[in-house]
């Protein structure tokens, strides 16, 4: 399977990764989450080349993660803001930050500390919505959901089913 075909898998993770695209796109989403919206800010804070940022912005707008809005009429200039779909990636960003702080470059400590409006530091923890217990390996069981079952019912020629998240 080629990388550009990954989104065809019957797996929500594969589909999400195919839509987000790559690391540069995720860094642009990070910057938008931090409130940076102008092209020049995105280039500066991601470290990507202008052509890369331009291509990723186009893609992120096309899939509805960012919205391109005019902020200056003369000359016409745009900035990029997260849509509801983009803002819903916040938990993904927060858990990536926590994972990176825990497992990568640990001798230097946290690179960014996020403070909530209540004044406390944000600590991303995934918990069960019903009982409040942390979600971790061994505490979850993957089962086919309605989308997986619909694909399976489609019959021959449908993508293979399996235990995909």
mmCIF file of N, CA and C in Angstrom, residues 1-104:
data_model
loop_
_atom_site.group_PDB
_atom_site.id
_atom_site.type_symbol
_atom_site.label_atom_id
_atom_site.label_comp_id
_atom_site.label_asym_id
_atom_site.label_seq_id
_atom_site.Cartn_x
_atom_site.Cartn_y
_atom_site.Cartn_z
ATOM 1 N N UNK A 1 0.851 -1.172 0.000
ATOM 2 C CA UNK A 1 0.000 0.000 0.000
ATOM 3 C C UNK A 1 0.900 1.240 0.000
ATOM 4 N N UNK A 2 0.555 2.197 -0.826
ATOM 5 C CA UNK A 2 1.295 3.450 -0.887
ATOM 6 C C UNK A 2 0.752 4.415 0.167
ATOM 7 N N UNK A 3 1.585 5.367 0.568
ATOM 8 C CA UNK A 3 1.184 6.312 1.608
ATOM 9 C C UNK A 3 -0.053 7.109 1.204
ATOM 10 N N UNK A 4 -0.215 7.399 -0.069
ATOM 11 C CA UNK A 4 -1.385 8.173 -0.489
ATOM 12 C C UNK A 4 -2.664 7.343 -0.506
ATOM 13 N N UNK A 5 -2.555 6.049 -0.215
ATOM 14 C CA UNK A 5 -3.724 5.171 -0.152
ATOM 15 C C UNK A 5 -4.128 4.826 1.283
ATOM 16 N N UNK A 6 -3.395 5.359 2.254
ATOM 17 C CA UNK A 6 -3.622 4.982 3.651
ATOM 18 C C UNK A 6 -5.047 5.284 4.114
ATOM 19 N N UNK A 7 -5.648 6.344 3.599
ATOM 20 C CA UNK A 7 -6.993 6.723 4.009
ATOM 21 C C UNK A 7 -8.077 5.777 3.541
ATOM 22 N N UNK A 8 -7.729 4.810 2.714
ATOM 23 C CA UNK A 8 -8.717 3.825 2.240
ATOM 24 C C UNK A 8 -8.916 2.682 3.233
ATOM 25 N N UNK A 9 -8.060 2.599 4.237
ATOM 26 C CA UNK A 9 -8.202 1.546 5.238
ATOM 27 C C UNK A 9 -9.474 1.779 6.053
ATOM 28 N N UNK A 10 -10.112 0.706 6.497
ATOM 29 C CA UNK A 10 -11.298 0.856 7.343
ATOM 30 C C UNK A 10 -10.884 1.145 8.788
ATOM 31 N N UNK A 11 -10.224 2.292 8.966
ATOM 32 C CA UNK A 11 -9.627 2.628 10.257
ATOM 33 C C UNK A 11 -9.681 4.138 10.444
ATOM 34 N N UNK A 12 -10.263 4.586 11.534
ATOM 35 C CA UNK A 12 -10.392 6.021 11.784
ATOM 36 C C UNK A 12 -9.042 6.708 11.933
ATOM 37 N N UNK A 13 -8.057 6.021 12.508
ATOM 38 C CA UNK A 13 -6.723 6.608 12.648
ATOM 39 C C UNK A 13 -6.103 6.818 11.277
ATOM 40 N N UNK A 14 -6.183 5.820 10.413
ATOM 41 C CA UNK A 14 -5.618 5.937 9.064
ATOM 42 C C UNK A 14 -6.303 7.058 8.288
ATOM 43 N N UNK A 15 -7.611 7.145 8.389
ATOM 44 C CA UNK A 15 -8.353 8.198 7.679
ATOM 45 C C UNK A 15 -7.978 9.584 8.203
ATOM 46 N N UNK A 16 -7.845 9.716 9.512
ATOM 47 C CA UNK A 16 -7.466 11.002 10.104
ATOM 48 C C UNK A 16 -6.063 11.406 9.670
ATOM 49 N N UNK A 17 -5.129 10.467 9.693
ATOM 50 C CA UNK A 17 -3.765 10.779 9.270
ATOM 51 C C UNK A 17 -3.712 11.150 7.793
ATOM 52 N N UNK A 18 -4.508 10.487 6.988
ATOM 53 C CA UNK A 18 -4.550 10.809 5.560
ATOM 54 C C UNK A 18 -5.090 12.220 5.347
ATOM 55 N N UNK A 19 -6.052 12.624 6.139
ATOM 56 C CA UNK A 19 -6.634 13.958 5.975
ATOM 57 C C UNK A 19 -5.708 15.044 6.504
ATOM 58 N N UNK A 20 -5.093 14.820 7.649
ATOM 59 C CA UNK A 20 -4.177 15.817 8.202
ATOM 60 C C UNK A 20 -2.960 15.948 7.311
ATOM 61 N N UNK A 21 -2.448 14.855 6.814
ATOM 62 C CA UNK A 21 -1.399 14.904 5.808
ATOM 63 C C UNK A 21 -0.019 14.553 6.295
ATOM 64 N N UNK A 22 0.572 15.393 7.104
ATOM 65 C CA UNK A 22 1.954 15.155 7.496
ATOM 66 C C UNK A 22 2.316 16.007 8.704
ATOM 67 N N UNK A 23 3.575 15.943 9.094
ATOM 68 C CA UNK A 23 4.037 16.673 10.266
ATOM 69 C C UNK A 23 3.901 18.185 10.085
ATOM 70 N N UNK A 24 4.171 18.700 8.884
ATOM 71 C CA UNK A 24 4.054 20.143 8.662
ATOM 72 C C UNK A 24 2.619 20.607 8.902
ATOM 73 N N UNK A 25 1.664 19.831 8.445
ATOM 74 C CA UNK A 25 0.256 20.194 8.657
ATOM 75 C C UNK A 25 -0.068 20.227 10.144
ATOM 76 N N UNK A 26 0.439 19.260 10.878
ATOM 77 C CA UNK A 26 0.169 19.210 12.312
ATOM 78 C C UNK A 26 0.808 20.404 13.015
ATOM 79 N N UNK A 27 1.980 20.823 12.560
ATOM 80 C CA UNK A 27 2.610 21.997 13.161
ATOM 81 C C UNK A 27 1.827 23.273 12.835
ATOM 82 N N UNK A 28 1.263 23.360 11.651
ATOM 83 C CA UNK A 28 0.410 24.500 11.311
ATOM 84 C C UNK A 28 -0.830 24.507 12.200
ATOM 85 N N UNK A 29 -1.415 23.343 12.418
ATOM 86 C CA UNK A 29 -2.575 23.234 13.306
ATOM 87 C C UNK A 29 -2.183 23.650 14.723
ATOM 88 N N UNK A 30 -0.995 23.237 15.159
ATOM 89 C CA UNK A 30 -0.496 23.640 16.486
ATOM 90 C C UNK A 30 -0.440 25.159 16.599
ATOM 91 N N UNK A 31 0.134 25.792 15.588
ATOM 92 C CA UNK A 31 0.258 27.250 15.617
ATOM 93 C C UNK A 31 -1.099 27.926 15.603
ATOM 94 N N UNK A 32 -2.039 27.404 14.838
ATOM 95 C CA UNK A 32 -3.396 27.956 14.825
ATOM 96 C C UNK A 32 -4.042 27.787 16.201
ATOM 97 N N UNK A 33 -3.789 26.670 16.850
ATOM 98 C CA UNK A 33 -4.291 26.418 18.202
ATOM 99 C C UNK A 33 -3.720 27.446 19.180
ATOM 100 N N UNK A 34 -2.461 27.830 18.979
ATOM 101 C CA UNK A 34 -1.819 28.837 19.829
ATOM 102 C C UNK A 34 -2.250 30.257 19.464
ATOM 103 N N UNK A 35 -3.049 30.414 18.412
ATOM 104 C CA UNK A 35 -3.575 31.717 18.047
ATOM 105 C C UNK A 35 -2.833 32.416 16.923
ATOM 106 N N UNK A 36 -1.875 31.758 16.328
ATOM 107 C CA UNK A 36 -1.158 32.352 15.196
ATOM 108 C C UNK A 36 -1.935 32.057 13.925
ATOM 109 N N UNK A 37 -2.195 33.078 13.130
ATOM 110 C CA UNK A 37 -3.095 32.906 11.998
ATOM 111 C C UNK A 37 -2.531 33.402 10.677
ATOM 112 N N UNK A 38 -1.558 34.287 10.718
ATOM 113 C CA UNK A 38 -1.043 34.864 9.483
ATOM 114 C C UNK A 38 0.024 33.973 8.870
ATOM 115 N N UNK A 39 0.066 34.011 7.554
ATOM 116 C CA UNK A 39 1.005 33.187 6.796
ATOM 117 C C UNK A 39 2.425 33.356 7.317
ATOM 118 N N UNK A 40 2.863 34.590 7.497
ATOM 119 C CA UNK A 40 4.238 34.852 7.943
ATOM 120 C C UNK A 40 4.510 34.242 9.320
ATOM 121 N N UNK A 41 3.509 34.279 10.211
ATOM 122 C CA UNK A 41 3.664 33.672 11.532
ATOM 123 C C UNK A 41 3.793 32.155 11.426
ATOM 124 N N UNK A 42 3.012 31.580 10.535
ATOM 125 C CA UNK A 42 3.045 30.123 10.372
ATOM 126 C C UNK A 42 4.378 29.674 9.797
ATOM 127 N N UNK A 43 4.913 30.430 8.863
ATOM 128 C CA UNK A 43 6.239 30.115 8.306
ATOM 129 C C UNK A 43 7.292 30.223 9.409
ATOM 130 N N UNK A 44 7.259 31.330 10.146
ATOM 131 C CA UNK A 44 8.262 31.562 11.186
ATOM 132 C C UNK A 44 8.228 30.503 12.282
ATOM 133 N N UNK A 45 7.036 30.183 12.762
ATOM 134 C CA UNK A 45 6.937 29.320 13.939
ATOM 135 C C UNK A 45 6.951 27.822 13.626
ATOM 136 N N UNK A 46 6.694 27.448 12.376
ATOM 137 C CA UNK A 46 6.824 26.024 12.026
ATOM 138 C C UNK A 46 8.219 25.702 11.521
ATOM 139 N N UNK A 47 8.888 26.701 10.938
ATOM 140 C CA UNK A 47 10.198 26.457 10.342
ATOM 141 C C UNK A 47 10.120 25.885 8.938
ATOM 142 N N UNK A 48 8.916 25.778 8.403
ATOM 143 C CA UNK A 48 8.727 25.219 7.060
ATOM 144 C C UNK A 48 8.972 26.298 6.005
ATOM 145 N N UNK A 49 9.300 25.858 4.826
ATOM 146 C CA UNK A 49 9.462 26.787 3.710
ATOM 147 C C UNK A 49 8.098 27.341 3.317
ATOM 148 N N UNK A 50 8.103 28.529 2.709
ATOM 149 C CA UNK A 50 6.855 29.186 2.308
ATOM 150 C C UNK A 50 6.022 28.299 1.386
ATOM 151 N N UNK A 51 6.680 27.602 0.457
ATOM 152 C CA UNK A 51 5.935 26.745 -0.475
ATOM 153 C C UNK A 51 5.254 25.593 0.256
ATOM 154 N N UNK A 52 5.907 25.074 1.284
ATOM 155 C CA UNK A 52 5.341 23.975 2.073
ATOM 156 C C UNK A 52 4.135 24.482 2.860
ATOM 157 N N UNK A 53 4.289 25.624 3.524
ATOM 158 C CA UNK A 53 3.182 26.182 4.300
ATOM 159 C C UNK A 53 2.001 26.494 3.385
ATOM 160 N N UNK A 54 2.275 27.073 2.236
ATOM 161 C CA UNK A 54 1.213 27.404 1.288
ATOM 162 C C UNK A 54 0.438 26.161 0.860
ATOM 163 N N UNK A 55 1.155 25.101 0.509
ATOM 164 C CA UNK A 55 0.502 23.861 0.074
ATOM 165 C C UNK A 55 -0.309 23.231 1.201
ATOM 166 N N UNK A 56 0.251 23.227 2.411
ATOM 167 C CA UNK A 56 -0.464 22.618 3.536
ATOM 168 C C UNK A 56 -1.687 23.437 3.917
ATOM 169 N N UNK A 57 -1.574 24.772 3.866
ATOM 170 C CA UNK A 57 -2.730 25.607 4.164
ATOM 171 C C UNK A 57 -3.861 25.339 3.182
ATOM 172 N N UNK A 58 -3.523 25.230 1.913
ATOM 173 C CA UNK A 58 -4.533 24.943 0.895
ATOM 174 C C UNK A 58 -5.247 23.632 1.221
ATOM 175 N N UNK A 59 -4.485 22.615 1.555
ATOM 176 C CA UNK A 59 -5.056 21.309 1.869
ATOM 177 C C UNK A 59 -5.916 21.363 3.133
ATOM 178 N N UNK A 60 -5.431 22.030 4.176
ATOM 179 C CA UNK A 60 -6.172 22.104 5.435
ATOM 180 C C UNK A 60 -7.469 22.899 5.278
ATOM 181 N N UNK A 61 -7.474 23.886 4.391
ATOM 182 C CA UNK A 61 -8.707 24.623 4.093
ATOM 183 C C UNK A 61 -9.664 23.723 3.310
ATOM 184 N N UNK A 62 -9.132 22.985 2.326
ATOM 185 C CA UNK A 62 -9.974 22.097 1.502
ATOM 186 C C UNK A 62 -10.694 21.043 2.329
ATOM 187 N N UNK A 63 -10.026 20.509 3.352
ATOM 188 C CA UNK A 63 -10.658 19.458 4.163
ATOM 189 C C UNK A 63 -11.447 20.021 5.342
ATOM 190 N N UNK A 64 -11.466 21.352 5.477
ATOM 191 C CA UNK A 64 -12.303 21.973 6.491
ATOM 192 C C UNK A 64 -11.710 22.070 7.882
ATOM 193 N N UNK A 65 -10.393 21.958 8.011
ATOM 194 C CA UNK A 65 -9.740 22.092 9.320
ATOM 195 C C UNK A 65 -9.444 23.563 9.611
ATOM 196 N N UNK A 66 -9.092 24.304 8.578
ATOM 197 C CA UNK A 66 -8.855 25.739 8.692
ATOM 198 C C UNK A 66 -9.816 26.494 7.780
ATOM 199 N N UNK A 67 -10.079 27.729 8.142
ATOM 200 C CA UNK A 67 -10.883 28.617 7.311
ATOM 201 C C UNK A 67 -9.995 29.796 6.914
ATOM 202 N N UNK A 68 -10.014 30.143 5.648
ATOM 203 C CA UNK A 68 -9.227 31.259 5.117
ATOM 204 C C UNK A 68 -10.109 32.506 5.142
ATOM 205 N N UNK A 69 -9.679 33.537 5.871
ATOM 206 C CA UNK A 69 -10.475 34.737 6.033
ATOM 207 C C UNK A 69 -9.674 35.975 5.674
ATOM 208 N N UNK A 70 -10.328 36.939 5.046
ATOM 209 C CA UNK A 70 -9.688 38.208 4.702
ATOM 210 C C UNK A 70 -9.521 39.025 5.980
ATOM 211 N N UNK A 71 -8.307 39.539 6.202
ATOM 212 C CA UNK A 71 -8.117 40.440 7.328
ATOM 213 C C UNK A 71 -7.672 41.830 6.878
ATOM 214 N N UNK A 72 -7.349 41.989 5.591
ATOM 215 C CA UNK A 72 -6.982 43.292 5.044
ATOM 216 C C UNK A 72 -7.491 43.380 3.609
ATOM 217 N N UNK A 73 -8.166 44.469 3.294
ATOM 218 C CA UNK A 73 -8.721 44.655 1.946
ATOM 219 C C UNK A 73 -7.698 45.234 0.966
ATOM 220 N N UNK A 74 -6.840 46.162 1.435
ATOM 221 C CA UNK A 74 -5.893 46.848 0.542
ATOM 222 C C UNK A 74 -4.493 46.794 1.123
ATOM 223 N N UNK A 75 -3.624 45.915 0.703
ATOM 224 C CA UNK A 75 -3.879 44.837 -0.250
ATOM 225 C C UNK A 75 -4.655 43.697 0.427
ATOM 226 N N UNK A 76 -5.246 42.851 -0.390
ATOM 227 C CA UNK A 76 -6.008 41.726 0.147
ATOM 228 C C UNK A 76 -5.039 40.746 0.806
ATOM 229 N N UNK A 77 -5.282 40.501 2.078
ATOM 230 C CA UNK A 77 -4.462 39.558 2.845
ATOM 231 C C UNK A 77 -5.393 38.650 3.643
ATOM 232 N N UNK A 78 -4.906 37.425 3.835
ATOM 233 C CA UNK A 78 -5.723 36.418 4.503
ATOM 234 C C UNK A 78 -5.029 35.923 5.764
ATOM 235 N N UNK A 79 -5.837 35.454 6.675
ATOM 236 C CA UNK A 79 -5.306 34.683 7.793
ATOM 237 C C UNK A 79 -6.119 33.390 7.882
ATOM 238 N N UNK A 80 -5.635 32.484 8.694
ATOM 239 C CA UNK A 80 -6.202 31.139 8.757
ATOM 240 C C UNK A 80 -6.590 30.842 10.198
ATOM 241 N N UNK A 81 -7.854 30.459 10.373
ATOM 242 C CA UNK A 81 -8.352 30.158 11.709
ATOM 243 C C UNK A 81 -8.938 28.744 11.728
ATOM 244 N N UNK A 82 -8.847 28.140 12.879
ATOM 245 C CA UNK A 82 -9.396 26.798 13.038
ATOM 246 C C UNK A 82 -10.919 26.826 12.929
ATOM 247 N N UNK A 83 -11.454 25.854 12.239
ATOM 248 C CA UNK A 83 -12.895 25.639 12.193
ATOM 249 C C UNK A 83 -13.280 24.790 13.409
ATOM 250 N N UNK A 84 -14.550 24.485 13.551
ATOM 251 C CA UNK A 84 -14.960 23.562 14.620
ATOM 252 C C UNK A 84 -14.220 22.239 14.471
ATOM 253 N N UNK A 85 -14.098 21.775 13.235
ATOM 254 C CA UNK A 85 -13.394 20.519 12.963
ATOM 255 C C UNK A 85 -11.933 20.631 13.408
ATOM 256 N N UNK A 86 -11.308 21.763 13.129
ATOM 257 C CA UNK A 86 -9.919 21.980 13.531
ATOM 258 C C UNK A 86 -9.769 22.115 15.031
ATOM 259 N N UNK A 87 -10.678 22.873 15.657
ATOM 260 C CA UNK A 87 -10.611 23.041 17.109
ATOM 261 C C UNK A 87 -10.793 21.719 17.838
ATOM 262 N N UNK A 88 -11.533 20.803 17.229
ATOM 263 C CA UNK A 88 -11.748 19.506 17.880
ATOM 264 C C UNK A 88 -10.477 18.655 17.896
ATOM 265 N N UNK A 89 -9.413 19.114 17.246
ATOM 266 C CA UNK A 89 -8.116 18.431 17.315
ATOM 267 C C UNK A 89 -7.335 18.798 18.578
ATOM 268 N N UNK A 90 -7.857 19.705 19.398
ATOM 269 C CA UNK A 90 -7.159 20.129 20.613
ATOM 270 C C UNK A 90 -6.723 18.962 21.497
ATOM 271 N N UNK A 91 -7.584 17.983 21.773
ATOM 272 C CA UNK A 91 -7.128 16.868 22.609
ATOM 273 C C UNK A 91 -5.956 16.092 21.982
ATOM 274 N N UNK A 92 -5.941 16.014 20.653
ATOM 275 C CA UNK A 92 -4.838 15.329 19.970
ATOM 276 C C UNK A 92 -3.540 16.105 20.209
ATOM 277 N N UNK A 93 -3.590 17.417 20.042
ATOM 278 C CA UNK A 93 -2.409 18.247 20.279
ATOM 279 C C UNK A 93 -1.941 18.133 21.724
ATOM 280 N N UNK A 94 -2.868 18.201 22.648
ATOM 281 C CA UNK A 94 -2.511 18.141 24.062
ATOM 282 C C UNK A 94 -1.874 16.811 24.438
ATOM 283 N N UNK A 95 -2.412 15.725 23.920
ATOM 284 C CA UNK A 95 -1.817 14.425 24.244
ATOM 285 C C UNK A 95 -0.477 14.240 23.544
ATOM 286 N N UNK A 96 -0.298 14.813 22.347
ATOM 287 C CA UNK A 96 1.022 14.759 21.699
ATOM 288 C C UNK A 96 2.055 15.551 22.491
ATOM 289 N N UNK A 97 1.647 16.706 23.011
ATOM 290 C CA UNK A 97 2.556 17.492 23.848
ATOM 291 C C UNK A 97 2.968 16.683 25.073
ATOM 292 N N UNK A 98 1.984 16.098 25.736
ATOM 293 C CA UNK A 98 2.284 15.317 26.943
ATOM 294 C C UNK A 98 3.182 14.122 26.613
ATOM 295 N N UNK A 99 2.894 13.433 25.513
ATOM 296 C CA UNK A 99 3.701 12.287 25.109
ATOM 297 C C UNK A 99 5.139 12.734 24.815
ATOM 298 N N UNK A 100 5.276 13.826 24.066
ATOM 299 C CA UNK A 100 6.611 14.338 23.751
ATOM 300 C C UNK A 100 7.378 14.747 24.995
ATOM 301 N N UNK A 101 6.687 15.417 25.935
ATOM 302 C CA UNK A 101 7.337 15.822 27.182
ATOM 303 C C UNK A 101 7.761 14.619 28.012
ATOM 304 N N UNK A 102 6.997 13.552 27.952
ATOM 305 C CA UNK A 102 7.291 12.359 28.744
ATOM 306 C C UNK A 102 8.411 11.522 28.145
ATOM 307 N N UNK A 103 8.436 11.374 26.826
ATOM 308 C CA UNK A 103 9.315 10.401 26.194
ATOM 309 C C UNK A 103 10.450 10.979 25.351
ATOM 310 N N UNK A 104 10.403 12.244 25.017
ATOM 311 C CA UNK A 104 11.407 12.809 24.126
ATOM 312 C C UNK A 104 12.119 13.986 24.784
#
